[in-house]
């Protein structure tokens, strides 16, 4: 029996150090992430709220939100892992969010800027919506396999620099099963 009531996820002010060639510090990028529900069925939509503050001396080229599906197979001494992107949205009209520069407002159809204003010239707030495709496998574990899902949020910098990223574990199950459990808990579907 799997409890699939909605489960939100919040990461507040996570600092990622940005390095050039893995050894020269260039400052940090702070990211706050809120996900409305990390337990979803196929066909449902996950809502992601991201606040990003660039406190480094490097430009951010783009920001992406991706739903990843990882399948691990193991048998005796053999192990294989395969990861694929099942849903993705990208904000690329940033014109380089950089410390001490004027923030360019991102306007992309797939990702809508949130109604709240940016707190400083080096930050951006946005909301992303990702739909879980019908062909997505359910999160599960068997004798010789494990299927895992993660939400990946990445702030891409220039080549040679580290990127700021956060991974959020997500559980995918059948919507019919979720609806049954919600009805048993007295939640209207």
CSV table of C-alpha atoms in Angstrom, one decimal:
chain,number,residue,atom,x,y,z
A,1,UNK,CA,0.0,0.0,0.0
A,2,UNK,CA,1.5,3.3,-1.1
A,3,UNK,CA,0.3,6.6,0.4
A,4,UNK,CA,0.1,9.1,-2.5
A,5,UNK,CA,-1.3,12.1,-0.8
A,6,UNK,CA,0.2,15.3,-2.2
A,7,UNK,CA,3.7,16.0,-0.8
A,8,UNK,CA,5.3,19.4,-1.3
A,9,UNK,CA,9.0,20.0,-1.3
A,10,UNK,CA,10.9,23.2,-0.3
A,11,UNK,CA,14.6,24.1,-0.5
A,12,UNK,CA,15.3,27.6,0.7
A,13,UNK,CA,18.4,29.5,-0.1
A,14,UNK,CA,20.7,26.7,-1.3
A,15,UNK,CA,24.1,28.1,-2.1
A,16,UNK,CA,26.2,26.6,-4.9
A,17,UNK,CA,29.7,27.8,-5.3
A,18,UNK,CA,30.7,28.6,-8.9
A,19,UNK,CA,34.3,27.6,-9.8
A,20,UNK,CA,36.4,28.2,-12.9
A,21,UNK,CA,38.3,25.0,-13.9
A,22,UNK,CA,37.3,23.5,-10.5
A,23,UNK,CA,39.7,25.6,-8.5
A,24,UNK,CA,39.1,29.4,-8.9
A,25,UNK,CA,36.1,30.7,-7.0
A,26,UNK,CA,33.8,33.0,-8.8
A,27,UNK,CA,31.1,33.5,-6.1
A,28,UNK,CA,27.9,31.6,-5.6
A,29,UNK,CA,24.4,31.2,-6.9
A,30,UNK,CA,21.5,31.0,-4.3
A,31,UNK,CA,18.5,29.0,-5.3
A,32,UNK,CA,15.2,28.5,-3.6
A,33,UNK,CA,12.8,25.9,-5.0
A,34,UNK,CA,9.2,25.0,-4.1
A,35,UNK,CA,7.4,22.1,-5.7
A,36,UNK,CA,3.7,21.8,-5.1
A,37,UNK,CA,3.5,18.0,-5.3
A,38,UNK,CA,6.2,15.4,-5.6
A,39,UNK,CA,3.8,12.5,-5.9
A,40,UNK,CA,2.2,12.5,-9.3
A,41,UNK,CA,0.3,10.3,-11.8
A,42,UNK,CA,0.9,10.2,-15.5
A,43,UNK,CA,-0.9,13.1,-17.2
A,44,UNK,CA,-0.7,15.3,-14.2
A,45,UNK,CA,1.2,18.6,-14.0
A,46,UNK,CA,4.0,19.4,-11.5
A,47,UNK,CA,4.3,23.1,-10.6
A,48,UNK,CA,7.8,24.4,-9.7
A,49,UNK,CA,8.5,27.8,-8.2
A,50,UNK,CA,12.2,29.0,-8.5
A,51,UNK,CA,13.9,32.0,-7.1
A,52,UNK,CA,17.5,32.4,-8.2
A,53,UNK,CA,20.0,35.0,-7.0
A,54,UNK,CA,23.3,35.3,-8.8
A,55,UNK,CA,26.0,36.4,-6.3
A,56,UNK,CA,28.8,35.5,-8.6
A,57,UNK,CA,30.9,37.3,-11.3
A,58,UNK,CA,29.6,35.0,-14.1
A,59,UNK,CA,26.6,35.2,-16.4
A,60,UNK,CA,23.8,32.6,-16.3
A,61,UNK,CA,23.1,31.5,-19.9
A,62,UNK,CA,19.8,29.7,-19.3
A,63,UNK,CA,17.8,27.9,-16.6
A,64,UNK,CA,16.1,24.5,-17.2
A,65,UNK,CA,13.6,22.4,-15.3
A,66,UNK,CA,13.7,18.7,-16.3
A,67,UNK,CA,11.8,15.6,-15.1
A,68,UNK,CA,14.3,12.8,-15.3
A,69,UNK,CA,13.6,9.0,-15.4
A,70,UNK,CA,16.4,6.7,-14.3
A,71,UNK,CA,16.3,3.0,-14.8
A,72,UNK,CA,18.9,0.8,-13.0
A,73,UNK,CA,19.2,-2.8,-14.0
A,74,UNK,CA,21.4,-5.2,-12.0
A,75,UNK,CA,22.0,-8.9,-12.2
A,76,UNK,CA,24.8,-10.8,-10.5
A,77,UNK,CA,27.9,-8.7,-11.2
A,78,UNK,CA,26.4,-6.7,-14.1
A,79,UNK,CA,24.9,-3.2,-13.7
A,80,UNK,CA,23.4,-0.8,-16.2
A,81,UNK,CA,21.8,2.6,-15.7
A,82,UNK,CA,19.9,4.7,-18.2
A,83,UNK,CA,18.6,8.2,-17.6
A,84,UNK,CA,16.3,10.1,-20.0
A,85,UNK,CA,14.4,13.4,-19.9
A,86,UNK,CA,10.6,12.8,-19.9
A,87,UNK,CA,9.6,16.5,-19.6
A,88,UNK,CA,11.5,19.7,-19.9
A,89,UNK,CA,11.2,23.5,-19.9
A,90,UNK,CA,14.0,26.0,-20.5
A,91,UNK,CA,14.3,29.7,-19.9
A,92,UNK,CA,16.9,31.1,-22.3
A,93,UNK,CA,16.0,34.7,-22.8
A,94,UNK,CA,18.0,35.8,-19.7
A,95,UNK,CA,20.5,38.0,-21.5
A,96,UNK,CA,23.0,37.0,-18.8
A,97,UNK,CA,21.8,37.5,-15.2
A,98,UNK,CA,24.9,38.7,-13.7
A,99,UNK,CA,25.9,40.3,-10.4
A,100,UNK,CA,25.7,44.2,-10.5
A,101,UNK,CA,24.0,44.3,-13.9
A,102,UNK,CA,20.5,45.2,-14.9
A,103,UNK,CA,18.2,42.2,-14.8
A,104,UNK,CA,16.6,41.4,-18.1
A,105,UNK,CA,13.0,40.1,-17.7
A,106,UNK,CA,12.7,36.6,-19.0
A,107,UNK,CA,9.7,36.1,-21.3
A,108,UNK,CA,9.2,32.6,-22.5
A,109,UNK,CA,5.9,31.0,-23.4
A,110,UNK,CA,6.6,27.8,-21.6
A,111,UNK,CA,7.7,29.4,-18.4
A,112,UNK,CA,5.8,32.4,-17.1
A,113,UNK,CA,7.5,34.9,-14.8
A,114,UNK,CA,5.7,34.9,-11.4
A,115,UNK,CA,3.7,37.9,-10.3
A,116,UNK,CA,6.2,38.8,-7.5
A,117,UNK,CA,8.9,41.3,-8.4
A,118,UNK,CA,12.6,40.5,-8.4
A,119,UNK,CA,14.2,41.5,-5.1
A,120,UNK,CA,17.4,42.7,-6.7
A,121,UNK,CA,19.1,43.3,-10.1
A,122,UNK,CA,20.8,39.9,-9.9
A,123,UNK,CA,17.8,37.7,-9.2
A,124,UNK,CA,14.8,36.2,-11.0
A,125,UNK,CA,11.6,34.5,-9.9
A,126,UNK,CA,9.7,32.1,-12.2
A,127,UNK,CA,7.2,29.4,-12.3
A,128,UNK,CA,7.5,26.3,-14.5
A,129,UNK,CA,4.8,23.7,-15.3
A,130,UNK,CA,5.8,20.2,-16.4
A,131,UNK,CA,3.3,17.6,-17.5
A,132,UNK,CA,4.1,14.0,-16.8
A,133,UNK,CA,3.8,12.2,-20.1
A,134,UNK,CA,1.5,9.1,-20.4
A,135,UNK,CA,4.5,6.9,-21.4
A,136,UNK,CA,6.4,7.7,-18.2
A,137,UNK,CA,7.1,4.5,-16.2
A,138,UNK,CA,5.9,4.3,-12.6
A,139,UNK,CA,8.5,4.7,-9.8
A,140,UNK,CA,9.1,1.2,-8.5
A,141,UNK,CA,11.7,-1.3,-7.3
A,142,UNK,CA,11.9,-5.0,-8.3
A,143,UNK,CA,14.3,-7.8,-7.8
A,144,UNK,CA,16.7,-6.8,-10.7
A,145,UNK,CA,15.6,-3.2,-11.4
A,146,UNK,CA,14.8,0.2,-9.9
A,147,UNK,CA,12.9,3.1,-11.6
A,148,UNK,CA,13.5,6.5,-10.0
A,149,UNK,CA,12.4,10.0,-11.0
A,150,UNK,CA,14.0,13.3,-10.2
A,151,UNK,CA,13.2,16.9,-10.9
A,152,UNK,CA,16.4,18.7,-12.0
A,153,UNK,CA,16.8,22.5,-11.9
A,154,UNK,CA,20.0,23.8,-13.5
A,155,UNK,CA,21.4,27.3,-13.9
A,156,UNK,CA,23.8,26.9,-16.9
A,157,UNK,CA,26.9,29.1,-16.9
A,158,UNK,CA,29.7,29.4,-19.5
A,159,UNK,CA,32.0,26.5,-20.5
A,160,UNK,CA,34.6,25.8,-17.9
A,161,UNK,CA,32.5,27.0,-15.0
A,162,UNK,CA,30.4,24.9,-12.6
A,163,UNK,CA,26.6,25.0,-12.9
A,164,UNK,CA,24.2,25.5,-10.0
A,165,UNK,CA,21.8,22.6,-9.8
A,166,UNK,CA,19.3,21.0,-7.5
A,167,UNK,CA,17.6,17.6,-7.7
A,168,UNK,CA,14.3,16.9,-6.1
A,169,UNK,CA,13.0,13.3,-5.8
A,170,UNK,CA,9.6,12.7,-7.4
A,171,UNK,CA,7.3,9.6,-7.3
A,172,UNK,CA,5.3,8.7,-10.3
A,173,UNK,CA,2.3,6.3,-10.0
A,174,UNK,CA,-0.9,5.6,-11.8
A,175,UNK,CA,-3.6,8.4,-11.5
A,176,UNK,CA,-6.3,5.7,-10.9
A,177,UNK,CA,-4.4,4.5,-7.8
A,178,UNK,CA,-3.9,8.0,-6.6
A,179,UNK,CA,-7.6,8.8,-7.0
A,180,UNK,CA,-8.6,5.7,-5.2
A,181,UNK,CA,-6.4,6.5,-2.2
A,182,UNK,CA,-7.5,10.1,-2.1
A,183,UNK,CA,-11.2,9.0,-2.0
A,184,UNK,CA,-10.4,6.6,0.8
A,185,UNK,CA,-8.9,9.5,2.7
A,186,UNK,CA,-12.0,11.6,2.1
A,187,UNK,CA,-10.5,14.0,-0.4
A,188,UNK,CA,-12.8,14.9,-3.3
A,189,UNK,CA,-11.3,14.0,-6.7
